[in-house]
Amino acid sequence: HRFAKMGRALTVNVSTTYNDRNADNLLKSTNLYYGTNPSSRILNQSSHTDASGWGLSTNLNYSEPISRQSAVFLNSSFGYNQSQSEKYAYNFTDAEQVYNQLDTLLSNVFSSNYYTYRVGTGFRQFSRTLNISSEIRYQNTQLMNEQVFPKEYHLDRSFNNILPSFSLRYNINGNAKSVRFNYQTQTQQPSVSQLQEVVNNNNPLRLSTGNSDLKQEYQHQLSLRYTATSPTTFSNFVTLMSASFVMGNITNSSFIASKDTIISKDIVLKTGSQLSRPVNLDGQYSVRGFMSYGFPVKAIKSNINSNITANFSRTPGLINNVMNYSDSQKYTFGLVLSSNISPKIDFTISSNSNIS
């Protein structure tokens, strides 16, 4: 709603989400374990999973001008996400030739409720050459988990965060050149499957389970972009640098058994097998650089555009409680020659190469 006073406005947004997933799984496997005490294990199991969830989010924003080129704003929001999962696993009974033996160690009924409250204030300044926007928000999130099967337990968590953001755009020579800078923060809550402490034995040599002690992620994102176009030479140049840093990144912790290890009642991790579970670790980041340059070639009535991209990332992890880092690099180079030499003929030749 726009009021009579220019720049004064009230905005209300409401959105909903819903998802529903069902799965039937039949697991038949024969596993042979070698070493000093060789053994074998046969699994014949059927399971059914029902998972569903829905969410509601509302946002209220009010803007009040303080001059012809600046304004302050207030906003508040509320979000609610509810999800639940039911998994029942049955072992095969030889005597009756049916799947009727409930495996309580691999079955689980779990629900999660996630509430998010935000309130914030900010400032905007806008003109032909300079646009600035800054905001700071307070966020409270409440995570309420409940398991009713095979045993009952409750897990309630509350998180408080300050989420700042800032953006700037500076135009040079009209719109021929511009510089943009953006910084924002956000959080990401763990999913129900990551919180469920029920063992997934789809691969008996690589078991996995959840972690009810998980906390939310806190992410910082920055980007700097410069663009330039020439109305005389019709050339264009773009360069971009961006980075992301995550505190409490949800990643995997792996345990490789050096001997037969009991990880839960009646569940044994055989020698050489692996168990993975999600944990929160600091130190995850990614950095990206991009550059593009294009110009016309009048002799063949064509345009040439080249681009190069570099990506770097680091992801922490745990192997047998020892910290390790997975580093990756990727470089991409592209070249495009495009033409429209006549009303009847045009062509495009392109090449893309990458190394990682």
Coordinates of C-alpha atoms in Angstrom, one line a residue, residues 28-246:
K28 CA 18.4 -57.9 0.4
S29 CA 22.1 -58.2 0.9
T30 CA 24.8 -60.8 1.6
N31 CA 27.9 -59.3 3.3
L32 CA 31.2 -61.2 3.7
Y33 CA 33.7 -60.0 6.2
Y34 CA 37.3 -61.1 5.9
G35 CA 40.3 -61.0 8.3
T36 CA 41.2 -63.0 11.4
N37 CA 37.6 -63.9 12.2
P38 CA 35.8 -64.2 8.8
S39 CA 32.0 -64.1 8.9
S40 CA 29.0 -63.4 6.8
R41 CA 25.7 -61.6 7.4
I42 CA 22.5 -61.8 5.4
L43 CA 19.9 -59.0 5.5
N44 CA 16.3 -59.4 4.2
Q45 CA 14.3 -56.4 5.2
S46 CA 11.3 -54.3 4.1
S47 CA 10.7 -50.7 5.2
H48 CA 8.2 -48.0 4.6
T49 CA 8.7 -44.3 5.1
D50 CA 6.2 -41.4 5.3
A51 CA 7.6 -37.9 5.5
S52 CA 5.6 -34.7 5.2
G53 CA 5.9 -31.0 6.1
W54 CA 4.4 -27.6 5.7
G55 CA 5.5 -24.0 6.4
L56 CA 4.0 -20.6 6.7
S57 CA 5.9 -17.3 6.6
T58 CA 4.7 -13.7 6.9
N59 CA 6.6 -10.5 6.5
L60 CA 5.6 -6.9 7.4
N61 CA 7.7 -3.9 6.1
Y62 CA 7.1 -0.2 6.6
S63 CA 9.0 2.5 4.9
E64 CA 9.1 6.2 6.0
P65 CA 10.9 8.9 3.9
I66 CA 13.2 11.3 5.8
S67 CA 14.2 13.3 2.7
R68 CA 13.7 13.2 -1.0
Q69 CA 16.6 10.7 -1.4
S70 CA 16.5 8.7 1.8
A71 CA 14.2 6.6 3.9
V72 CA 14.2 4.4 7.0
F73 CA 12.2 1.2 7.3
L74 CA 11.0 -1.2 9.9
N75 CA 10.2 -4.9 9.3
S76 CA 9.1 -7.9 11.2
S77 CA 8.5 -11.5 10.2
F78 CA 7.3 -14.8 11.5
G79 CA 8.0 -18.2 10.1
Y80 CA 6.8 -21.7 11.1
N81 CA 7.9 -25.0 9.6
Q82 CA 6.5 -28.3 10.7
S83 CA 7.8 -31.7 9.5
Q84 CA 7.4 -35.3 10.5
S85 CA 8.8 -38.6 9.5
E86 CA 7.7 -42.2 10.1
K87 CA 9.8 -45.2 9.2
Y88 CA 8.9 -48.8 10.0
A89 CA 11.4 -51.6 9.1
Y90 CA 10.4 -55.2 9.1
N91 CA 12.7 -58.3 9.0
F92 CA 11.8 -61.3 7.0
T93 CA 10.5 -64.3 9.0
D94 CA 11.6 -67.6 7.4
A95 CA 8.9 -69.6 9.1
E96 CA 6.0 -67.5 7.8
Q97 CA 7.8 -66.2 4.6
V98 CA 6.6 -62.7 5.3
Y99 CA 8.0 -59.4 6.5
N100 CA 6.4 -59.2 9.9
Q101 CA 9.2 -58.8 12.5
L102 CA 9.4 -55.1 13.5
D103 CA 12.9 -53.9 13.8
T104 CA 12.7 -51.2 16.5
L105 CA 16.3 -50.2 16.1
L106 CA 15.8 -49.2 12.5
S107 CA 12.3 -47.7 13.0
N108 CA 11.5 -44.2 14.1
V109 CA 8.6 -41.8 14.4
F110 CA 9.8 -38.2 14.7
S111 CA 8.4 -34.7 14.4
S112 CA 10.0 -31.2 14.3
N113 CA 8.6 -27.7 14.8
Y114 CA 10.7 -24.7 13.8
Y115 CA 9.7 -21.1 14.7
T116 CA 11.4 -18.0 13.5
Y117 CA 10.8 -14.5 14.7
R118 CA 12.6 -11.5 13.2
V119 CA 12.5 -7.8 13.8
G120 CA 14.8 -5.2 12.1
T121 CA 15.4 -1.7 11.0
G122 CA 17.4 -0.2 8.2
F123 CA 18.2 2.9 6.1
R124 CA 18.2 3.6 2.4
Q125 CA 19.7 6.4 0.4
F126 CA 19.2 6.6 -3.3
S127 CA 20.3 8.9 -6.1
R128 CA 21.4 8.7 -9.7
T129 CA 25.0 8.0 -8.7
L130 CA 24.8 6.3 -5.3
N131 CA 22.4 3.8 -3.8
I132 CA 23.0 2.5 -0.2
S133 CA 21.0 0.2 1.9
S134 CA 21.9 -1.1 5.4
E135 CA 19.8 -3.2 7.8
I136 CA 20.2 -5.0 11.1
R137 CA 17.8 -7.7 12.3
Y138 CA 17.4 -9.6 15.5
Q139 CA 16.3 -13.2 15.0
N140 CA 15.0 -15.7 17.5
T141 CA 14.5 -19.3 16.4
Q142 CA 13.0 -22.2 18.4
L143 CA 13.5 -25.8 17.4
M144 CA 11.2 -28.3 19.1
N145 CA 11.8 -32.0 18.3
E146 CA 9.8 -34.9 19.6
Q147 CA 10.3 -38.7 19.1
V148 CA 7.5 -41.0 20.1
F149 CA 8.9 -44.3 18.8
P150 CA 10.8 -46.5 19.6
K151 CA 11.3 -44.4 22.7
E152 CA 10.0 -41.0 23.8
Y153 CA 12.2 -38.0 24.1
H154 CA 12.0 -34.3 23.6
L155 CA 14.6 -31.9 22.4
D156 CA 14.0 -28.1 22.5
R157 CA 16.5 -25.6 21.3
S158 CA 16.5 -21.8 21.1
F159 CA 18.9 -19.6 19.1
N160 CA 19.4 -15.9 19.1
N161 CA 21.2 -14.1 16.2
I162 CA 22.0 -10.6 15.0
L163 CA 21.8 -10.6 11.2
P164 CA 23.3 -7.5 9.5
S165 CA 23.3 -6.7 5.8
F166 CA 24.6 -3.9 3.6
S167 CA 24.5 -3.1 -0.1
L168 CA 26.0 -0.3 -2.3
R169 CA 25.8 0.7 -5.9
Y170 CA 27.8 3.5 -7.4
N171 CA 27.3 4.6 -11.0
I172 CA 30.2 6.2 -12.9
N173 CA 29.6 8.3 -16.0
G174 CA 25.9 7.8 -15.9
N175 CA 25.3 4.0 -16.3
A176 CA 28.4 3.3 -18.4
K177 CA 30.3 2.0 -15.4
S178 CA 29.1 0.8 -12.0
V179 CA 30.3 -0.8 -8.8
R180 CA 28.1 -3.0 -6.6
F181 CA 28.9 -4.4 -3.2
N182 CA 26.7 -6.7 -1.2
Y183 CA 27.0 -8.3 2.3
Q184 CA 24.4 -10.4 4.0
T185 CA 24.0 -13.0 6.7
Q186 CA 21.6 -15.9 7.1
T187 CA 21.0 -19.0 9.1
Q188 CA 20.1 -22.6 8.1
Q189 CA 18.5 -25.0 10.4
P190 CA 19.2 -28.8 10.4
S191 CA 16.7 -31.0 8.6
V192 CA 14.6 -33.7 10.2
S193 CA 16.6 -36.5 8.6
Q194 CA 19.8 -34.9 10.0
L195 CA 18.3 -34.8 13.5
Q196 CA 16.9 -38.3 13.6
E197 CA 19.1 -40.7 15.5
V198 CA 17.9 -43.7 13.6
V199 CA 20.4 -45.9 11.7
N200 CA 20.1 -46.2 7.9
N201 CA 21.4 -49.6 6.9
N202 CA 20.8 -49.4 3.1
N203 CA 24.5 -50.1 2.7
P204 CA 25.6 -52.3 5.7
L205 CA 29.2 -51.4 5.0
R206 CA 28.5 -47.6 5.3
L207 CA 25.9 -47.0 8.0
S208 CA 24.6 -43.5 8.7
T209 CA 22.5 -41.9 11.4
G210 CA 21.4 -38.4 12.5
N211 CA 22.5 -36.2 15.4
S212 CA 19.9 -34.6 17.7
D213 CA 22.5 -32.2 19.1
L214 CA 22.9 -30.3 15.8
K215 CA 22.9 -26.5 15.8
Q216 CA 22.0 -24.2 13.0
E217 CA 24.5 -22.8 10.5
Y218 CA 25.4 -19.1 10.4
Q219 CA 26.5 -17.9 6.9
H220 CA 28.3 -14.7 5.8
Q221 CA 28.1 -13.8 2.0
L222 CA 30.0 -11.0 0.3
S223 CA 30.2 -10.0 -3.4
L224 CA 31.9 -7.2 -5.3
R225 CA 30.9 -6.5 -9.0
Y226 CA 32.3 -4.0 -11.5
T227 CA 30.7 -3.5 -15.0
A228 CA 31.8 -1.2 -17.8
T229 CA 30.4 -0.6 -21.3
S230 CA 31.7 1.6 -24.0
P231 CA 29.1 3.3 -26.3
T232 CA 31.9 4.2 -28.8
T233 CA 33.6 0.8 -29.1
F234 CA 30.6 -1.3 -28.1
S235 CA 32.8 -3.3 -25.8
N236 CA 31.7 -4.6 -22.3
F237 CA 33.7 -5.7 -19.3
V238 CA 32.4 -7.5 -16.1
T239 CA 34.4 -8.7 -13.1
L240 CA 33.0 -10.3 -10.0
M241 CA 34.4 -11.5 -6.7
S242 CA 32.2 -13.4 -4.2
A243 CA 32.9 -15.3 -1.0
S244 CA 30.9 -17.3 1.5
F245 CA 31.9 -18.3 5.1
V246 CA 29.9 -20.7 7.3

